[in-house]
Structure formats: structure tokens, C-alpha cells
MMTF fields as JSON, N, C-alpha, C and O atoms, coordinates in Angstrom:
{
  "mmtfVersion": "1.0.0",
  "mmtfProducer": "UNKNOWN",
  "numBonds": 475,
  "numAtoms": 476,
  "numGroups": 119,
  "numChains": 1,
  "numModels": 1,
  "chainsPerModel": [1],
  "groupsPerChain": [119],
  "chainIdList": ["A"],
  "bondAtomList": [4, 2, 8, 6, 12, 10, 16, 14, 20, 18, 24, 22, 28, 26, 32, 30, 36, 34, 40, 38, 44, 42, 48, 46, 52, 50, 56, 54, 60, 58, 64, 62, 68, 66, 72, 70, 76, 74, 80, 78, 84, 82, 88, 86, 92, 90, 96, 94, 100, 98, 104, 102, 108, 106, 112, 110, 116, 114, 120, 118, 124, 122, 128, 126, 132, 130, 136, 134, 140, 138, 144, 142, 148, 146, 152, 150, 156, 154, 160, 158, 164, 162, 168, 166, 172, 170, 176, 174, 180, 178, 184, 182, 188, 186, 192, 190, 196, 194, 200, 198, 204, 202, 208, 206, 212, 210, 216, 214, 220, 218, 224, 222, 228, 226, 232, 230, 236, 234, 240, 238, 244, 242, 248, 246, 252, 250, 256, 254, 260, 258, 264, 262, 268, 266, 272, 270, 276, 274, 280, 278, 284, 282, 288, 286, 292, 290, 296, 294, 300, 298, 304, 302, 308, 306, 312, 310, 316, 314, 320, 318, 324, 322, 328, 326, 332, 330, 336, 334, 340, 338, 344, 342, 348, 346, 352, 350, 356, 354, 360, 358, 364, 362, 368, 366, 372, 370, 376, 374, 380, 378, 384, 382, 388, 386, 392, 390, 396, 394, 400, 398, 404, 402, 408, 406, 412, 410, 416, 414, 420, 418, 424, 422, 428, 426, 432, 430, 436, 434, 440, 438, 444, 442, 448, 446, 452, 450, 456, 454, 460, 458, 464, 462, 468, 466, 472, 470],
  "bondOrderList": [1, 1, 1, 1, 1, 1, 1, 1, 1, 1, 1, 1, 1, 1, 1, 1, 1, 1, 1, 1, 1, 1, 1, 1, 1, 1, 1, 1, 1, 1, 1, 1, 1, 1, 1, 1, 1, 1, 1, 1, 1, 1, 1, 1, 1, 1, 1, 1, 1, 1, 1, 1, 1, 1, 1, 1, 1, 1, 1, 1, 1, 1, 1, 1, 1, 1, 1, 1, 1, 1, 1, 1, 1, 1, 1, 1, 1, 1, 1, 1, 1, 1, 1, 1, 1, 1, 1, 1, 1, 1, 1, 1, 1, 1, 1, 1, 1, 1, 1, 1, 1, 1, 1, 1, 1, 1, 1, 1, 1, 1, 1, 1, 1, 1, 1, 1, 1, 1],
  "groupList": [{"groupName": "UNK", "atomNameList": ["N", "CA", "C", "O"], "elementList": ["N", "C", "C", "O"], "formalChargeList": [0, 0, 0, 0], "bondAtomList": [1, 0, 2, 1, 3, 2], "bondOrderList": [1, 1, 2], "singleLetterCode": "X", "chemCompType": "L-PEPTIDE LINKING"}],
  "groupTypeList": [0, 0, 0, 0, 0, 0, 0, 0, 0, 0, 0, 0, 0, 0, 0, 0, 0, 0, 0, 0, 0, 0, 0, 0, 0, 0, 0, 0, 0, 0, 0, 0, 0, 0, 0, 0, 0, 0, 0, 0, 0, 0, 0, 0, 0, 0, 0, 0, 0, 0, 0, 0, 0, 0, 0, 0, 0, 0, 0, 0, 0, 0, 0, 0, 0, 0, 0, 0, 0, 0, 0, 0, 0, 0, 0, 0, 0, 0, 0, 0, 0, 0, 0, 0, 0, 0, 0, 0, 0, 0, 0, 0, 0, 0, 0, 0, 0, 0, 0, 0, 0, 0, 0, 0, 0, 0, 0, 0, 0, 0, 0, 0, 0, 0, 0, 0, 0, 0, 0],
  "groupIdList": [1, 2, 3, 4, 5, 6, 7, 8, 9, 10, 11, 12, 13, 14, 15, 16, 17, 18, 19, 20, 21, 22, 23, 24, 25, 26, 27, 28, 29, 30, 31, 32, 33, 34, 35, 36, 37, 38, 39, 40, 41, 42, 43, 44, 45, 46, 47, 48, 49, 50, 51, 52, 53, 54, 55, 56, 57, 58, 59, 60, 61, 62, 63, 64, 65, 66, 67, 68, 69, 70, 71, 72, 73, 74, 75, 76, 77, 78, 79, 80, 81, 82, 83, 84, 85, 86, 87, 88, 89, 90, 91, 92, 93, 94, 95, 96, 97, 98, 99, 100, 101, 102, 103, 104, 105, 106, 107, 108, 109, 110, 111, 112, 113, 114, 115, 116, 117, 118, 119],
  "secStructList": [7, 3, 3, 3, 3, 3, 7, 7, 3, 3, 3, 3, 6, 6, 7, 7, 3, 3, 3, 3, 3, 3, 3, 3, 1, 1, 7, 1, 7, 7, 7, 7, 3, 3, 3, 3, 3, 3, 7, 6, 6, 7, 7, 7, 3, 3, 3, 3, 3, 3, 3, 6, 6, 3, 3, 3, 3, 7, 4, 4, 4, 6, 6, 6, 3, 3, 3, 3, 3, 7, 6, 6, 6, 1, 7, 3, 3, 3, 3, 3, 7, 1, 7, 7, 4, 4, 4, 7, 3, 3, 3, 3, 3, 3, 3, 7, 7, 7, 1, 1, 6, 6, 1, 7, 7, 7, 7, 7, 5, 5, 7, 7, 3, 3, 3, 3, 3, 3, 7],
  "xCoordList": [-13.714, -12.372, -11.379, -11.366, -10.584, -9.374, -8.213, -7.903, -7.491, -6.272, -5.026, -5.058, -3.71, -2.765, -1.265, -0.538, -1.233, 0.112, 1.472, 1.498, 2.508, 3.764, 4.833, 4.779, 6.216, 7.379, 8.304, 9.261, 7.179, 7.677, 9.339, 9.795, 9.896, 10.728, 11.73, 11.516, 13.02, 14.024, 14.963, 14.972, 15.543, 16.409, 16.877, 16.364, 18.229, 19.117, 18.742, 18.438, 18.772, 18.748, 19.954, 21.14, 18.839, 19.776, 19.351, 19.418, 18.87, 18.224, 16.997, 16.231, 16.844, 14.961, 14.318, 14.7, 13.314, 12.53, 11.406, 11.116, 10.602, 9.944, 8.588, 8.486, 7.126, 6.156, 5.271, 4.797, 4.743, 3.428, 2.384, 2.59, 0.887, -0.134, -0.701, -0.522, -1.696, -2.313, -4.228, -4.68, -4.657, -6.119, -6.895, -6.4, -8.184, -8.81, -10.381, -10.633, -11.283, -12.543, -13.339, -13.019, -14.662, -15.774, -15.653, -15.876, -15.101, -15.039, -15.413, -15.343, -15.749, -14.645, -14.214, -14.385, -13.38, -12.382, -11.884, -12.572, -10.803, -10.021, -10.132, -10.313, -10.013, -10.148, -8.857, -7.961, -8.33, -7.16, -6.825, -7.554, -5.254, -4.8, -3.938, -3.429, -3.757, -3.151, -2.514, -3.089, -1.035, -0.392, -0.672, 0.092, -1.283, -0.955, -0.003, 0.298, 0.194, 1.326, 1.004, 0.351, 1.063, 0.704, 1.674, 1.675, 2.707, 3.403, 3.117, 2.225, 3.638, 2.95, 2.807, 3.383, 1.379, 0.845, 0.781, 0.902, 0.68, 0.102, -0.884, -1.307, -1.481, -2.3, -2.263, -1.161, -3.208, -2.655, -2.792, -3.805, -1.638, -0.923, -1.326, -1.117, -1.911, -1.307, -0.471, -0.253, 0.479, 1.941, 2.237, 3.013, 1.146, 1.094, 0.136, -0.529, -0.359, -1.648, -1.463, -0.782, -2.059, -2.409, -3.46, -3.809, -3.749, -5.302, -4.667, -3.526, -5.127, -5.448, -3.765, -3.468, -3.192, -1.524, -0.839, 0.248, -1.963, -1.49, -1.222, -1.763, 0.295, 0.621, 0.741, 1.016, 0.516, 0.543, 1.471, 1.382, 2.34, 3.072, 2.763, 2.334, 3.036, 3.171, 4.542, 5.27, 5.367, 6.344, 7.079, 7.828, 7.436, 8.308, 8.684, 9.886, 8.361, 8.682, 8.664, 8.628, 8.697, 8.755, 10.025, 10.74, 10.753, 12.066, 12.463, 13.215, 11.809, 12.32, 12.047, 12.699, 10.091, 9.178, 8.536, 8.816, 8.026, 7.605, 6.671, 6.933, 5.158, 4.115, 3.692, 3.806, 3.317, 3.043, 2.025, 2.101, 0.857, 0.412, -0.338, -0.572, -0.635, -0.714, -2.528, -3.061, -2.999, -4.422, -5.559, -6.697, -4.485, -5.246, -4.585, -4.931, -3.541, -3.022, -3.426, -2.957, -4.247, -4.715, -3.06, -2.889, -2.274, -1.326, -0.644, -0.505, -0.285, 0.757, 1.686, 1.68, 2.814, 4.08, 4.681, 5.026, 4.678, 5.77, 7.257, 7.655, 8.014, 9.229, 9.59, 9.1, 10.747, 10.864, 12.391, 12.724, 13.274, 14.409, 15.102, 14.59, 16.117, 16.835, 15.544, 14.704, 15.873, 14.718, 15.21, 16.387, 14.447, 14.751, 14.665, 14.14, 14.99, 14.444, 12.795, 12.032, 12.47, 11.206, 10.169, 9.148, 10.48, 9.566, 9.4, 9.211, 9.42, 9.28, 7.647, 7.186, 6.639, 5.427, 4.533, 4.882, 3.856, 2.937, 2.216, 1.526, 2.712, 1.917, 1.189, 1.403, -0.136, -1.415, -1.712, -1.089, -2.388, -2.461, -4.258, -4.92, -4.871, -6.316, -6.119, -5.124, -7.597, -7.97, -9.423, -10.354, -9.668, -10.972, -11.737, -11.603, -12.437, -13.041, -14.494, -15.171, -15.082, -16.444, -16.972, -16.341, -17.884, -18.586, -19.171, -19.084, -19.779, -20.363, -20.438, -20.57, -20.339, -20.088, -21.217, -20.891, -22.404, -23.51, -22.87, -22.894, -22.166, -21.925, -20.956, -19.853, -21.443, -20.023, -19.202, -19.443, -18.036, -16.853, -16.771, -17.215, -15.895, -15.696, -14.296, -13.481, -13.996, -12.415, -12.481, -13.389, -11.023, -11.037, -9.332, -8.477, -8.893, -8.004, -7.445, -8.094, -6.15, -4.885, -4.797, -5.103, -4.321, -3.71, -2.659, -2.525, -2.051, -1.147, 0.499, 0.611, 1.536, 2.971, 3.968, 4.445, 4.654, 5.509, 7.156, 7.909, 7.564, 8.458, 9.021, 8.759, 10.395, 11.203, 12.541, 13.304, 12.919, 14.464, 14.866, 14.302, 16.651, 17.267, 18.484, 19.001, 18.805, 19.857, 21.045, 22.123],
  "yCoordList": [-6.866, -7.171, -6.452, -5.248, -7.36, -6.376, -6.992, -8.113, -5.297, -5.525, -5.274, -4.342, -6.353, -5.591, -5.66, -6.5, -4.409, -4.002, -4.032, -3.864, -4.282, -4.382, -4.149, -4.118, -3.915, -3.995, -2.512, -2.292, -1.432, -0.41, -0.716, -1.728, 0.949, 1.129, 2.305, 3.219, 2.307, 3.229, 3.035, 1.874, 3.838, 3.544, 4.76, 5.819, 4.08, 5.355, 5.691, 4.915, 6.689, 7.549, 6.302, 5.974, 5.997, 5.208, 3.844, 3.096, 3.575, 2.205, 1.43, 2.001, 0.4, -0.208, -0.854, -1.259, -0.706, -1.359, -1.803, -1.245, -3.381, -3.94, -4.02, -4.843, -3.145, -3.332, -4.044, -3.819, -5.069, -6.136, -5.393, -4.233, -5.887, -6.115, -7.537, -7.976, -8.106, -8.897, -8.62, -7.637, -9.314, -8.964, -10.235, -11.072, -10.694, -11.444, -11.171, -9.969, -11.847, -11.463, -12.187, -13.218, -11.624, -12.305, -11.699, -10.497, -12.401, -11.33, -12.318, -13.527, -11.952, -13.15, -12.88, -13.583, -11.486, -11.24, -9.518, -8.499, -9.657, -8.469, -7.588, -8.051, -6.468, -6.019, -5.239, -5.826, -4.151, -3.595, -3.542, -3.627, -3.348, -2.802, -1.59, -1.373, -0.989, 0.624, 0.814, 0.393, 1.582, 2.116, 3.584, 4.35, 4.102, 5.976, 5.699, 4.818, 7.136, 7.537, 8.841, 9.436, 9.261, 10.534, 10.953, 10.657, 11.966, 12.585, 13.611, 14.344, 14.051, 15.116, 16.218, 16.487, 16.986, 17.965, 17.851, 18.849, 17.207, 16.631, 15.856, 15.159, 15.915, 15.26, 13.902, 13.531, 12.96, 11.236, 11.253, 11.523, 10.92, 10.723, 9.176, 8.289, 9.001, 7.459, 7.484, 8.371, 6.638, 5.967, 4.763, 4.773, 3.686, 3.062, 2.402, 2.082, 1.957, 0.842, -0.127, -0.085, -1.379, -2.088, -3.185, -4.116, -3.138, -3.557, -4.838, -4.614, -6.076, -6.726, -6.786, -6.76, -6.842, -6.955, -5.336, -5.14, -4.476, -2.504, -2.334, -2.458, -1.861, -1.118, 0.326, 0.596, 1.523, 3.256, 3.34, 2.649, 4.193, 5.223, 6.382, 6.962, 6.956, 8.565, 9.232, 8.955, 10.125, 10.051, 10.237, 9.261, 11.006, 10.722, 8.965, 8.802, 8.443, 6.685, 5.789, 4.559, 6.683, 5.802, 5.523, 6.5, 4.325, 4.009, 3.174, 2.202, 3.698, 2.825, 2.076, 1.296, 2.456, 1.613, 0.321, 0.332, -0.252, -1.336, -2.553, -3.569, -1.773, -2.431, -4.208, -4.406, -5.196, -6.594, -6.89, -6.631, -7.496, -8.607, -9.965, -10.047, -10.679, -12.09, -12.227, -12.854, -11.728, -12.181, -13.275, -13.355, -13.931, -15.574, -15.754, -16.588, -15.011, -15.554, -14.029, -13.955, -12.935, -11.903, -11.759, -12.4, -11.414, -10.027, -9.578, -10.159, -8.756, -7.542, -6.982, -7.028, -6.23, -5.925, -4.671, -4.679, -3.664, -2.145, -2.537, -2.478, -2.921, -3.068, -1.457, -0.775, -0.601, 0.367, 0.735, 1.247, 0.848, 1.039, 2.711, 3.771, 2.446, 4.294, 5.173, 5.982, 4.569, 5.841, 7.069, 7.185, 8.168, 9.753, 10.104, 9.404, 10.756, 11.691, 11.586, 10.749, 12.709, 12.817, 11.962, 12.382, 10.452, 9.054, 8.933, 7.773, 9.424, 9.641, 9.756, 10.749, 8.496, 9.023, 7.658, 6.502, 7.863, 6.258, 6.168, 6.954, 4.853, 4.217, 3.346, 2.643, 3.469, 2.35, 1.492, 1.76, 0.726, -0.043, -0.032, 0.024, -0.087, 0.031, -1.323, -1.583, -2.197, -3.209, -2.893, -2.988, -2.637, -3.355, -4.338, -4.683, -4.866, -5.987, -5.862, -4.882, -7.62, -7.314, -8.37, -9.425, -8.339, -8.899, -10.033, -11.153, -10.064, -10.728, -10.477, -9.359, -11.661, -11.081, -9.899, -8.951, -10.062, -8.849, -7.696, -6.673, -7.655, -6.575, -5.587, -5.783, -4.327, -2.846, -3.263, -3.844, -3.16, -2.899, -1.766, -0.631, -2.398, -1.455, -1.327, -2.025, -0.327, 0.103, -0.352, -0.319, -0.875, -1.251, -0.619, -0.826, -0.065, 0.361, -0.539, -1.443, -0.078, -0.959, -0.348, 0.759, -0.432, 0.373, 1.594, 2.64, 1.041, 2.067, 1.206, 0.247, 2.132, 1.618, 2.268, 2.446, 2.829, 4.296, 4.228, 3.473, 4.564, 4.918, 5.391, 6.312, 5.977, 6.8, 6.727, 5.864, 7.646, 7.929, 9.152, 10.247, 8.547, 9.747, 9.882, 9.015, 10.917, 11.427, 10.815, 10.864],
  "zCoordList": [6.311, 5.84, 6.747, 7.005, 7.168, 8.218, 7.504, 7.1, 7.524, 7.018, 8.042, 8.846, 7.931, 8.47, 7.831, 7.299, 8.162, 7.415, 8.414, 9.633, 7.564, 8.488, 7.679, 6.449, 8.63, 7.783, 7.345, 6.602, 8.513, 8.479, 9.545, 10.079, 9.443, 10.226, 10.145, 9.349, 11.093, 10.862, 9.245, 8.836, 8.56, 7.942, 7.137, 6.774, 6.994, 6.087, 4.813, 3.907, 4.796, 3.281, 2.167, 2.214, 1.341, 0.547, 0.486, -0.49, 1.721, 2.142, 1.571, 0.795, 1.871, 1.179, 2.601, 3.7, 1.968, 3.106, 2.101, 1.043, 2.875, 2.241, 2.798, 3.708, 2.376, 3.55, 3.222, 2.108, 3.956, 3.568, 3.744, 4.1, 3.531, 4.138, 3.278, 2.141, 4.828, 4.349, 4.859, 5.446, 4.589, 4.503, 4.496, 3.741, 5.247, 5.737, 5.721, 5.642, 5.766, 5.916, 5.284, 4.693, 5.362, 3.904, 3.219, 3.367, 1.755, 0.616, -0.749, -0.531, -1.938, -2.806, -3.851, -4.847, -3.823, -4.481, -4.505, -4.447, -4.586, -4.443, -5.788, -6.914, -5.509, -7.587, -7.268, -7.875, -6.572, -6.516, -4.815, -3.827, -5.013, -3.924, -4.008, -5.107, -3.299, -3.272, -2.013, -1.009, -1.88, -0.973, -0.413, -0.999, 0.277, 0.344, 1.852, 2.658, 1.543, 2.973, 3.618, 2.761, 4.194, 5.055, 6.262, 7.457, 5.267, 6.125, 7.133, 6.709, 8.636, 9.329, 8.291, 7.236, 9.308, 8.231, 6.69, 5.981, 6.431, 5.04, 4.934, 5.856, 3.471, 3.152, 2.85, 2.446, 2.926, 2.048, 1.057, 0.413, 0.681, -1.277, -1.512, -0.685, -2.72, -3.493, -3.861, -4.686, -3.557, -3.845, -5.14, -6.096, -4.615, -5.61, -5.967, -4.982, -7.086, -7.621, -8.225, -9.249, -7.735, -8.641, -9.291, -8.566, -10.052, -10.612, -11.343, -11.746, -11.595, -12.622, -13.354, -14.549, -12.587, -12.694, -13.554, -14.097, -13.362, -14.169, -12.71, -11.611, -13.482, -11.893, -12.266, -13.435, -11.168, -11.421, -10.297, -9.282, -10.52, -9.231, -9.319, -10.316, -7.885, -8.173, -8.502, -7.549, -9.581, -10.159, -9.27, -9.3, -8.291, -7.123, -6.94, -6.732, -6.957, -6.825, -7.927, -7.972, -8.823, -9.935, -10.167, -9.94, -10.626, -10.866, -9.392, -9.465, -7.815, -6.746, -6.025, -5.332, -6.261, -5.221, -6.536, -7.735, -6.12, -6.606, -5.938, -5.296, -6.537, -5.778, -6.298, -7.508, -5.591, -5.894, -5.137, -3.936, -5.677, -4.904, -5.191, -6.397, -4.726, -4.589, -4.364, -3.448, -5.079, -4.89, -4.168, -3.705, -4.419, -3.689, -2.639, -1.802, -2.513, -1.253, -0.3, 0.836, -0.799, 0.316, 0.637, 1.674, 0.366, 0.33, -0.663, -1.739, -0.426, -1.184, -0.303, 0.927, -1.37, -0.734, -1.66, -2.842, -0.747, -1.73, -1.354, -0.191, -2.359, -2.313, -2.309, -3.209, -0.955, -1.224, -1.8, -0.731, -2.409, -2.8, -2.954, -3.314, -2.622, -2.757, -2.009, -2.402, -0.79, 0.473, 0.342, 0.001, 0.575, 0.65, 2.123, 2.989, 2.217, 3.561, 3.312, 3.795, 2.395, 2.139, 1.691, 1.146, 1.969, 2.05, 3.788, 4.154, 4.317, 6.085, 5.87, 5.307, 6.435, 6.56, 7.135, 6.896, 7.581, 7.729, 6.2, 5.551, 5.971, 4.964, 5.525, 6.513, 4.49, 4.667, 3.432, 2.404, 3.426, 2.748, 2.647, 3.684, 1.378, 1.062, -0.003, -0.679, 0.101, -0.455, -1.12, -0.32, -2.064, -2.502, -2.845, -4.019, -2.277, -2.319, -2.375, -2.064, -3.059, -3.327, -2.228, -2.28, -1.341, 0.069, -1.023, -0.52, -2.461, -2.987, -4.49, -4.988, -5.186, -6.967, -7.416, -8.13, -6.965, -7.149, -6.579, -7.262, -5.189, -5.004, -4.842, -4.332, -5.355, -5.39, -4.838, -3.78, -5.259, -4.241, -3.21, -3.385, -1.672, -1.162, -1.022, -1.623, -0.133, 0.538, 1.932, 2.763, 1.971, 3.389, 3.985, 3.125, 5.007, 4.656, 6.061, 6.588, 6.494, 7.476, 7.99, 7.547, 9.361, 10.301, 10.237, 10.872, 9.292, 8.681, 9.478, 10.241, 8.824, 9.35, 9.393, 8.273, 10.402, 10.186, 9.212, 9.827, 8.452, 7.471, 7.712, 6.937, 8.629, 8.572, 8.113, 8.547, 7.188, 6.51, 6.993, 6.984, 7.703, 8.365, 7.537, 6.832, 7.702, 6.263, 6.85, 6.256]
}
């Protein structure tokens, strides 16, 4: 499964930005998708989830980000709204998918996409 993500970029404190990924492969079916981000020297955070139309944030983004996706059509999209400074980070995008109804799901993750908010 390869994923790619897009839709990063520059922008003002205050600003939104909208980031895709889409995803391709042998699969036949998605069970969740998830956003993390990884600012320098930091660790990767989950940002956002969503399963079976339950969506989770992490409370920092709750109220601005707003995760979606489209199952059958293999993408999703973090609507980002009221950017901070401190949303500056590459976000990636992770898919789980099953190769076959018998089998486990795995993770597949994206290239990632850089985020930056300047005050």
C-alpha cells in the first residue's frame, strides 16, 4: 500500500490549511486512518483518528482541526483551521488496511508533508 500525502505549506498564524492523503495498493479495505506530526526534536504525536466514521483528537486541536475520509474513494483530508505557531511540523498520514479479509491489519504510513506557521 503506498500512500501520498499533500497540501502542506507556509502560512500565517491564524490561517488553515487543508492536507490530503491518498492511498493505493492491494488491499480490500481500510479500517482507520490517522494524522501524526513530528516537530524538530520531538517525538510523533497523533493528531487525529478516524475509525468507522469515530473521530479522536489530541486536545490541542480539538475545536480547529478536523479529520475526514472517503473510504472507497482511498482518501482523507485534516482540515486545519486557526494555525498556531506551535502546529509547525511534518505531518504523515498512516492507513490501516487488511491485504485480505482473513488477514490482520497493517500500517502503512506517507511520506509525510511539512506544516509551517509563522507568527
Amino acid at each position: 500500500v503506498q500512500l501520498q500525502a499533500s497540501g502542506g505549506g507556509l502560512v500565517q498564524a491564524g490561517g488553515s490549511l487543508r492536507l490530503s492523503c491518498v492511498w493505493s495498493g492491494s488491499f480490500v479495505s481500510t479500517d482507520s486512518v490517522a494524522w501524526y506530526r513530528q516537530a524538530p526534536g520531538k517525538q510523533r504525536e497523533l493528531v487525529a483518528h478516524i475509525t468507522g466514521g469515530s473521530t479522536q483528537y489530541r486536545d490541542s486541536v480539538k475545536g480547529r482541526f478536523t479529520i475526514s475520509s472517503d473510504n472507497a474513494k482511498n482518501t482523507a483530508h485534516l482540515q486545519m483551521n486557526s494555525l498556531k505557531v506551535e502546529d509547525t511540523a511534518v505531518y504523515y498520514c498512516k492507513v490501516n488496511c487488511r491485504r485480505s479479509w482473513t488477514a490482520p491489519t497493517q500500517e502503512y504510513w506517507g511520506q509525510g508533508t511539512q506544516v509551517t506557521v509563522s507568527s
